[in-house]
């Protein structure tokens, strides 16, 4: 069974603009899919519909064996990493990491264990008492990744998470995300306009153009390079 299945998925903005057109896509359990294409082709809209942050116009979205078409984000078992990190500025790193679990009334001892584990994976131990504005962009994005990891979701969704970082940091974070996926294999959809990111990270690459899927394949099939 696919971990995520999109069938005949459509998104209209208003009556005229058709942003996502009849998208069909099956993503396997623990697969890492890179969704790539030029700005405005509908990648982010597709991802946000999977997350439940954007209403669908028609079609079906399944996560696991559940049709999630109109479910709110919290009922989808997904965690999303945003381009602008979306951290709570007035909270410490620790409290940012704890936030989702506290909402679910997870016991504090369990939260601490989950945060210790994520902080270890991401090298965050020395930063836990800082506020987001006392962190570099790369550190903030690590915290955003940590916030996803502690929730242990079925699916990770990434919306151009590396686009605000400089080239060197982007390359480092690519490696880090790849390592994390090897360490805790989780079904992942990674939106990017960067071919190198798509090629490096994706088990498969999905190329979108003008709201449609134009091509799907391994990096080798799509780009002629492994
Ligand atoms: P991408 O992520 O590939 O850059 P998006 O999914 O963000 O593309 O956008 C696809 C198209 O939908 C673009 O033409 C964009 O301008 C349009 N669009 C996105 N969000 C809205 C919105 N809230 N209202 C109207 N049009 C939108
Ligand atoms: P939980 O489901 O553990 O209570 P959160 O309270 O952290 O998780 O988030 C609820 C849902 O909202 C999540 O599914 C997540 O995808 C989404 N979400 C989390 N942070 C943001 C954000 N900054 N902006 C929009 N959506 C978010």
mmCIF file of C-alpha atoms and ligand atoms in Angstrom:
data_model
loop_
_atom_site.group_PDB
_atom_site.id
_atom_site.type_symbol
_atom_site.label_atom_id
_atom_site.label_comp_id
_atom_site.label_asym_id
_atom_site.label_seq_id
_atom_site.Cartn_x
_atom_site.Cartn_y
_atom_site.Cartn_z
ATOM 1 C CA UNK A 1 0.000 0.000 0.000
ATOM 2 C CA UNK A 2 1.231 3.490 -0.812
ATOM 3 C CA UNK A 3 2.072 5.770 2.118
ATOM 4 C CA UNK A 4 0.679 8.758 0.205
ATOM 5 C CA UNK A 5 -1.618 8.554 -2.763
ATOM 6 C CA UNK A 6 -2.874 11.496 -4.807
ATOM 7 C CA UNK A 7 -5.528 10.837 -7.398
ATOM 8 C CA UNK A 8 -6.930 13.314 -9.899
ATOM 9 C CA UNK A 9 -5.961 16.084 -7.518
ATOM 10 C CA UNK A 10 -6.966 19.586 -8.636
ATOM 11 C CA UNK A 11 -6.648 23.067 -7.215
ATOM 12 C CA UNK A 12 -8.356 26.146 -8.596
ATOM 13 C CA UNK A 13 -7.660 29.578 -7.152
ATOM 14 C CA UNK A 14 -10.801 31.572 -7.885
ATOM 15 C CA UNK A 15 -12.753 30.682 -11.002
ATOM 16 C CA UNK A 16 -9.977 31.256 -13.519
ATOM 17 C CA UNK A 17 -6.692 30.007 -12.192
ATOM 18 C CA UNK A 18 -5.989 26.267 -12.310
ATOM 19 C CA UNK A 19 -2.837 25.746 -10.217
ATOM 20 C CA UNK A 20 -2.804 21.916 -9.929
ATOM 21 C CA UNK A 21 -4.210 19.770 -12.721
ATOM 22 C CA UNK A 22 -5.216 16.110 -12.389
ATOM 23 C CA UNK A 23 -2.166 15.101 -10.397
ATOM 24 C CA UNK A 24 -1.818 11.345 -9.813
ATOM 25 C CA UNK A 25 1.046 10.199 -7.609
ATOM 26 C CA UNK A 26 1.777 7.184 -5.412
ATOM 27 C CA UNK A 27 4.536 7.477 -2.832
ATOM 28 C CA UNK A 28 5.818 4.318 -1.187
ATOM 29 C CA UNK A 29 6.359 3.826 2.532
ATOM 30 C CA UNK A 30 9.631 5.492 3.635
ATOM 31 C CA UNK A 31 10.302 6.780 0.138
ATOM 32 C CA UNK A 32 11.898 10.223 -0.296
ATOM 33 C CA UNK A 33 10.291 12.063 -3.206
ATOM 34 C CA UNK A 34 11.648 15.355 -4.516
ATOM 35 C CA UNK A 35 9.001 17.528 -6.162
ATOM 36 C CA UNK A 36 10.798 19.886 -8.505
ATOM 37 C CA UNK A 37 9.950 22.444 -11.182
ATOM 38 C CA UNK A 38 10.035 26.145 -11.963
ATOM 39 C CA UNK A 39 8.540 28.786 -9.713
ATOM 40 C CA UNK A 40 4.746 28.872 -9.981
ATOM 41 C CA UNK A 41 4.300 25.324 -11.362
ATOM 42 C CA UNK A 42 2.175 24.186 -8.390
ATOM 43 C CA UNK A 43 4.679 22.352 -6.161
ATOM 44 C CA UNK A 44 3.957 24.231 -2.988
ATOM 45 C CA UNK A 45 0.193 24.116 -3.531
ATOM 46 C CA UNK A 46 0.412 20.333 -3.942
ATOM 47 C CA UNK A 47 2.455 19.990 -0.750
ATOM 48 C CA UNK A 48 0.136 22.278 1.212
ATOM 49 C CA UNK A 49 -2.864 20.214 0.091
ATOM 50 C CA UNK A 50 -1.126 17.075 1.402
ATOM 51 C CA UNK A 51 -0.490 18.927 4.682
ATOM 52 C CA UNK A 52 -4.081 20.143 4.906
ATOM 53 C CA UNK A 53 -2.996 23.791 4.837
ATOM 54 C CA UNK A 54 -4.824 24.362 1.536
ATOM 55 C CA UNK A 55 -8.276 23.121 0.536
ATOM 56 C CA UNK A 56 -8.463 20.762 -2.409
ATOM 57 C CA UNK A 57 -10.818 21.591 -5.293
ATOM 58 C CA UNK A 58 -11.327 17.986 -6.373
ATOM 59 C CA UNK A 59 -9.678 14.567 -6.261
ATOM 60 C CA UNK A 60 -8.475 12.418 -3.389
ATOM 61 C CA UNK A 61 -5.560 12.430 -0.983
ATOM 62 C CA UNK A 62 -4.811 9.295 1.014
ATOM 63 C CA UNK A 63 -2.224 9.080 3.773
ATOM 64 C CA UNK A 64 -1.766 5.465 4.801
ATOM 65 C CA UNK A 65 -5.183 3.906 4.422
ATOM 66 C CA UNK A 66 -7.051 7.081 5.356
ATOM 67 C CA UNK A 67 -8.727 9.525 2.961
ATOM 68 C CA UNK A 68 -7.708 12.906 4.397
ATOM 69 C CA UNK A 69 -9.311 15.239 1.809
ATOM 70 C CA UNK A 70 -10.926 17.599 4.303
ATOM 71 C CA UNK A 71 -9.173 16.707 7.543
ATOM 72 C CA UNK A 72 -7.324 19.462 9.420
ATOM 73 C CA UNK A 73 -3.499 19.242 9.532
ATOM 74 C CA UNK A 74 -3.407 17.884 13.083
ATOM 75 C CA UNK A 75 -5.397 14.791 12.030
ATOM 76 C CA UNK A 76 -3.041 13.842 9.193
ATOM 77 C CA UNK A 77 0.059 12.650 11.058
ATOM 78 C CA UNK A 78 2.323 14.869 8.955
ATOM 79 C CA UNK A 79 5.013 17.350 9.983
ATOM 80 C CA UNK A 80 6.113 20.201 7.781
ATOM 81 C CA UNK A 81 9.346 22.184 7.494
ATOM 82 C CA UNK A 82 8.889 25.666 6.059
ATOM 83 C CA UNK A 83 11.262 27.934 4.159
ATOM 84 C CA UNK A 84 11.013 30.608 6.865
ATOM 85 C CA UNK A 85 11.403 28.026 9.713
ATOM 86 C CA UNK A 86 8.117 29.163 11.338
ATOM 87 C CA UNK A 87 9.523 28.981 14.882
ATOM 88 C CA UNK A 88 7.798 30.650 17.820
ATOM 89 C CA UNK A 89 10.014 33.681 18.453
ATOM 90 C CA UNK A 90 9.121 34.229 22.097
ATOM 91 C CA UNK A 91 9.846 30.605 23.081
ATOM 92 C CA UNK A 92 13.169 28.899 23.762
ATOM 93 C CA UNK A 93 14.404 26.203 21.409
ATOM 94 C CA UNK A 94 13.385 23.618 24.010
ATOM 95 C CA UNK A 95 9.850 24.976 24.202
ATOM 96 C CA UNK A 96 9.625 25.144 20.399
ATOM 97 C CA UNK A 97 10.583 21.479 20.243
ATOM 98 C CA UNK A 98 8.142 20.604 23.010
ATOM 99 C CA UNK A 99 5.189 22.604 21.670
ATOM 100 C CA UNK A 100 3.448 19.977 19.515
ATOM 101 C CA UNK A 101 3.877 17.250 22.119
ATOM 102 C CA UNK A 102 2.603 19.474 24.947
ATOM 103 C CA UNK A 103 -0.497 20.168 22.836
ATOM 104 C CA UNK A 104 -1.080 16.451 22.772
ATOM 105 C CA UNK A 105 -0.640 16.294 26.555
ATOM 106 C CA UNK A 106 2.445 14.096 26.305
ATOM 107 C CA UNK A 107 4.061 13.693 29.752
ATOM 108 C CA UNK A 108 7.054 16.016 30.291
ATOM 109 C CA UNK A 109 9.446 13.114 30.924
ATOM 110 C CA UNK A 110 8.542 11.612 27.573
ATOM 111 C CA UNK A 111 8.937 15.004 25.908
ATOM 112 C CA UNK A 112 12.392 15.374 27.416
ATOM 113 C CA UNK A 113 13.440 11.962 26.073
ATOM 114 C CA UNK A 114 12.173 12.835 22.581
ATOM 115 C CA UNK A 115 13.944 16.211 22.657
ATOM 116 C CA UNK A 116 17.212 14.663 23.868
ATOM 117 C CA UNK A 117 17.132 12.211 20.999
ATOM 118 C CA UNK A 118 16.355 14.859 18.360
ATOM 119 C CA UNK A 119 18.898 17.296 19.829
ATOM 120 C CA UNK A 120 21.527 14.548 19.638
ATOM 121 C CA UNK A 121 20.759 13.851 15.996
ATOM 122 C CA UNK A 122 20.863 17.527 15.078
ATOM 123 C CA UNK A 123 23.587 18.873 17.365
ATOM 124 C CA UNK A 124 21.181 21.137 19.262
ATOM 125 C CA UNK A 125 22.129 20.365 22.856
ATOM 126 C CA UNK A 126 23.981 23.641 23.447
ATOM 127 C CA UNK A 127 21.210 25.724 21.910
ATOM 128 C CA UNK A 128 18.165 24.504 23.827
ATOM 129 C CA UNK A 129 17.849 27.574 26.081
ATOM 130 C CA UNK A 130 18.280 30.151 23.305
ATOM 131 C CA UNK A 131 15.538 32.037 21.505
ATOM 132 C CA UNK A 132 15.253 31.621 17.718
ATOM 133 C CA UNK A 133 16.621 35.111 17.016
ATOM 134 C CA UNK A 134 19.852 34.139 18.779
ATOM 135 C CA UNK A 135 20.408 31.421 16.181
ATOM 136 C CA UNK A 136 21.804 31.438 12.648
ATOM 137 C CA UNK A 137 19.549 30.475 9.742
ATOM 138 C CA UNK A 138 21.061 27.002 9.590
ATOM 139 C CA UNK A 139 20.549 26.501 13.324
ATOM 140 C CA UNK A 140 16.940 27.667 13.061
ATOM 141 C CA UNK A 141 16.310 25.190 10.287
ATOM 142 C CA UNK A 142 17.802 22.435 12.451
ATOM 143 C CA UNK A 143 15.335 23.352 15.193
ATOM 144 C CA UNK A 144 12.499 23.206 12.649
ATOM 145 C CA UNK A 145 13.681 19.727 11.644
ATOM 146 C CA UNK A 146 13.878 18.765 15.306
ATOM 147 C CA UNK A 147 10.314 19.904 15.865
ATOM 148 C CA UNK A 148 9.231 17.440 13.175
ATOM 149 C CA UNK A 149 11.358 14.581 14.476
ATOM 150 C CA UNK A 150 10.065 14.750 18.049
ATOM 151 C CA UNK A 151 6.492 14.261 16.820
ATOM 152 C CA UNK A 152 7.483 11.032 15.078
ATOM 153 C CA UNK A 153 4.983 11.507 12.224
ATOM 154 C CA UNK A 154 4.183 9.143 9.359
ATOM 155 C CA UNK A 155 5.166 11.803 6.818
ATOM 156 C CA UNK A 156 7.660 14.688 6.569
ATOM 157 C CA UNK A 157 6.801 17.525 4.199
ATOM 158 C CA UNK A 158 9.510 20.026 3.220
ATOM 159 C CA UNK A 159 8.624 23.311 1.507
ATOM 160 C CA UNK A 160 11.899 24.661 0.053
ATOM 161 C CA UNK A 161 13.503 24.476 3.505
ATOM 162 C CA UNK A 162 17.010 25.333 2.293
ATOM 163 C CA UNK A 163 16.230 28.274 0.007
ATOM 164 C CA UNK A 164 17.063 30.960 2.571
ATOM 165 C CA UNK A 165 20.508 29.521 3.336
ATOM 166 C CA UNK A 166 23.777 30.333 1.595
ATOM 167 C CA UNK A 167 25.278 27.805 -0.820
ATOM 168 C CA UNK A 168 27.712 26.257 1.656
ATOM 169 C CA UNK A 169 25.092 25.761 4.348
ATOM 170 C CA UNK A 170 22.649 24.410 1.780
ATOM 171 C CA UNK A 171 25.136 21.738 0.808
ATOM 172 C CA UNK A 172 25.675 20.830 4.492
ATOM 173 C CA UNK A 173 21.973 20.663 5.218
ATOM 174 C CA UNK A 174 21.385 18.462 2.159
ATOM 175 C CA UNK A 175 23.807 15.957 3.631
ATOM 176 C CA UNK A 176 22.204 16.289 7.043
ATOM 177 C CA UNK A 177 18.695 15.653 5.725
ATOM 178 C CA UNK A 178 19.930 12.671 3.757
ATOM 179 C CA UNK A 179 21.580 11.257 6.881
ATOM 180 C CA UNK A 180 18.426 11.822 8.944
ATOM 181 C CA UNK A 181 16.354 9.975 6.381
ATOM 182 C CA UNK A 182 18.776 7.046 6.567
ATOM 183 C CA UNK A 183 18.684 7.118 10.370
ATOM 184 C CA UNK A 184 14.902 7.403 10.750
ATOM 185 C CA UNK A 185 13.407 6.435 7.386
ATOM 186 C CA UNK A 186 10.151 8.370 7.051
ATOM 187 C CA UNK A 187 8.020 8.955 3.971
ATOM 188 C CA UNK A 188 9.099 12.398 2.741
ATOM 189 C CA UNK A 189 8.039 14.899 0.110
ATOM 190 C CA UNK A 190 10.604 17.624 -0.520
ATOM 191 C CA UNK A 191 9.638 20.635 -2.664
ATOM 192 C CA UNK A 192 12.472 22.491 -4.346
ATOM 193 C CA UNK A 193 13.306 24.407 -7.505
ATOM 194 C CA UNK A 194 16.915 23.240 -7.191
ATOM 195 C CA UNK A 195 17.884 20.307 -9.412
ATOM 196 C CA UNK A 196 20.936 19.446 -7.311
ATOM 197 C CA UNK A 197 18.787 19.145 -4.182
ATOM 198 C CA UNK A 198 16.255 17.014 -6.029
ATOM 199 C CA UNK A 199 18.962 14.757 -7.417
ATOM 200 C CA UNK A 200 20.854 14.388 -4.146
ATOM 201 C CA UNK A 201 17.872 13.761 -1.910
ATOM 202 C CA UNK A 202 15.212 12.041 -3.969
ATOM 203 C CA UNK A 203 14.781 8.288 -4.265
ATOM 204 C CA UNK A 204 12.493 9.523 -7.024
ATOM 205 C CA UNK A 205 12.138 12.895 -8.657
ATOM 206 C CA UNK A 206 8.774 14.263 -9.757
ATOM 207 C CA UNK A 207 8.967 17.117 -12.242
ATOM 208 C CA UNK A 208 6.007 19.491 -12.374
ATOM 209 C CA UNK A 209 5.269 22.011 -15.124
ATOM 210 C CA UNK A 210 2.287 24.272 -15.342
ATOM 211 C CA UNK A 211 0.295 22.389 -12.683
ATOM 212 C CA UNK A 212 0.874 18.918 -14.130
ATOM 213 C CA UNK A 213 3.335 16.119 -13.510
ATOM 214 C CA UNK A 214 5.621 16.076 -16.504
ATOM 215 C CA UNK A 215 8.002 13.281 -15.560
ATOM 216 C CA UNK A 216 8.623 10.822 -12.713
ATOM 217 C CA UNK A 217 11.691 8.662 -12.207
ATOM 218 C CA UNK A 218 14.853 7.977 -10.278
ATOM 219 C CA UNK A 219 17.492 10.746 -10.476
ATOM 220 C CA UNK A 220 19.299 8.548 -13.008
ATOM 221 C CA UNK A 221 16.202 8.194 -15.178
ATOM 222 C CA UNK A 222 15.326 11.869 -14.982
ATOM 223 C CA UNK A 223 18.717 13.546 -15.108
ATOM 224 C CA UNK A 224 20.943 10.814 -16.525
ATOM 225 C CA UNK A 225 23.064 10.950 -13.360
ATOM 226 C CA UNK A 226 22.835 8.959 -10.118
HETATM 227 P P1 LIG B 1 5.454 26.725 -6.762
HETATM 228 O O1 LIG B 1 5.485 26.165 -5.388
HETATM 229 O O2 LIG B 1 5.715 25.695 -7.809
HETATM 230 O O3 LIG B 1 6.325 27.928 -6.951
HETATM 231 P P2 LIG B 1 2.741 27.448 -6.097
HETATM 232 O O4 LIG B 1 2.089 26.160 -5.827
HETATM 233 O O5 LIG B 1 3.140 28.300 -4.954
HETATM 234 O O6 LIG B 1 3.978 27.227 -7.068
HETATM 235 O O7 LIG B 1 1.783 28.309 -7.012
HETATM 236 C C1 LIG B 1 1.180 27.791 -8.190
HETATM 237 C C2 LIG B 1 0.402 28.892 -8.852
HETATM 238 O O8 LIG B 1 -0.725 29.221 -8.045
HETATM 239 C C3 LIG B 1 1.199 30.178 -9.047
HETATM 240 O O9 LIG B 1 0.873 30.720 -10.296
HETATM 241 C C4 LIG B 1 0.709 31.045 -7.928
HETATM 242 O O10 LIG B 1 0.790 32.398 -8.294
HETATM 243 C C5 LIG B 1 -0.729 30.606 -7.733
HETATM 244 N N1 LIG B 1 -1.163 30.769 -6.344
HETATM 245 C C6 LIG B 1 -0.558 30.252 -5.250
HETATM 246 N N2 LIG B 1 -1.238 30.592 -4.127
HETATM 247 C C7 LIG B 1 -2.278 31.358 -4.543
HETATM 248 C C8 LIG B 1 -3.359 32.013 -3.871
HETATM 249 N N3 LIG B 1 -3.492 31.939 -2.541
HETATM 250 N N4 LIG B 1 -4.241 32.701 -4.635
HETATM 251 C C9 LIG B 1 -4.121 32.750 -5.968
HETATM 252 N N5 LIG B 1 -3.145 32.145 -6.667
HETATM 253 C C10 LIG B 1 -2.234 31.460 -5.954
HETATM 254 P P1 LIG B 2 0.394 18.411 16.863
HETATM 255 O O1 LIG B 2 -0.395 17.718 15.769
HETATM 256 O O2 LIG B 2 1.458 17.515 17.426
HETATM 257 O O3 LIG B 2 -0.441 19.140 17.853
HETATM 258 P P2 LIG B 2 1.382 21.051 16.037
HETATM 259 O O4 LIG B 2 0.494 21.679 17.039
HETATM 260 O O5 LIG B 2 2.837 21.351 16.045
HETATM 261 O O6 LIG B 2 1.267 19.455 16.056
HETATM 262 O O7 LIG B 2 0.840 21.377 14.588
HETATM 263 C C1 LIG B 2 -0.458 21.033 14.178
HETATM 264 C C2 LIG B 2 -0.441 20.954 12.675
HETATM 265 O O8 LIG B 2 -0.222 22.229 12.095
HETATM 266 C C3 LIG B 2 0.654 20.045 12.174
HETATM 267 O O9 LIG B 2 0.087 18.974 11.453
HETATM 268 C C4 LIG B 2 1.549 20.868 11.286
HETATM 269 O O10 LIG B 2 1.708 20.303 9.989
HETATM 270 C C5 LIG B 2 0.837 22.180 11.168
HETATM 271 N N1 LIG B 2 1.757 23.243 11.514
HETATM 272 C C6 LIG B 2 2.708 23.203 12.461
HETATM 273 N N2 LIG B 2 3.353 24.369 12.528
HETATM 274 C C7 LIG B 2 2.775 25.171 11.628
HETATM 275 C C8 LIG B 2 2.978 26.502 11.213
HETATM 276 N N3 LIG B 2 3.926 27.274 11.744
HETATM 277 N N4 LIG B 2 2.200 27.010 10.248
HETATM 278 C C9 LIG B 2 1.251 26.247 9.691
HETATM 279 N N5 LIG B 2 1.015 24.977 10.032
HETATM 280 C C10 LIG B 2 1.750 24.445 10.973
#
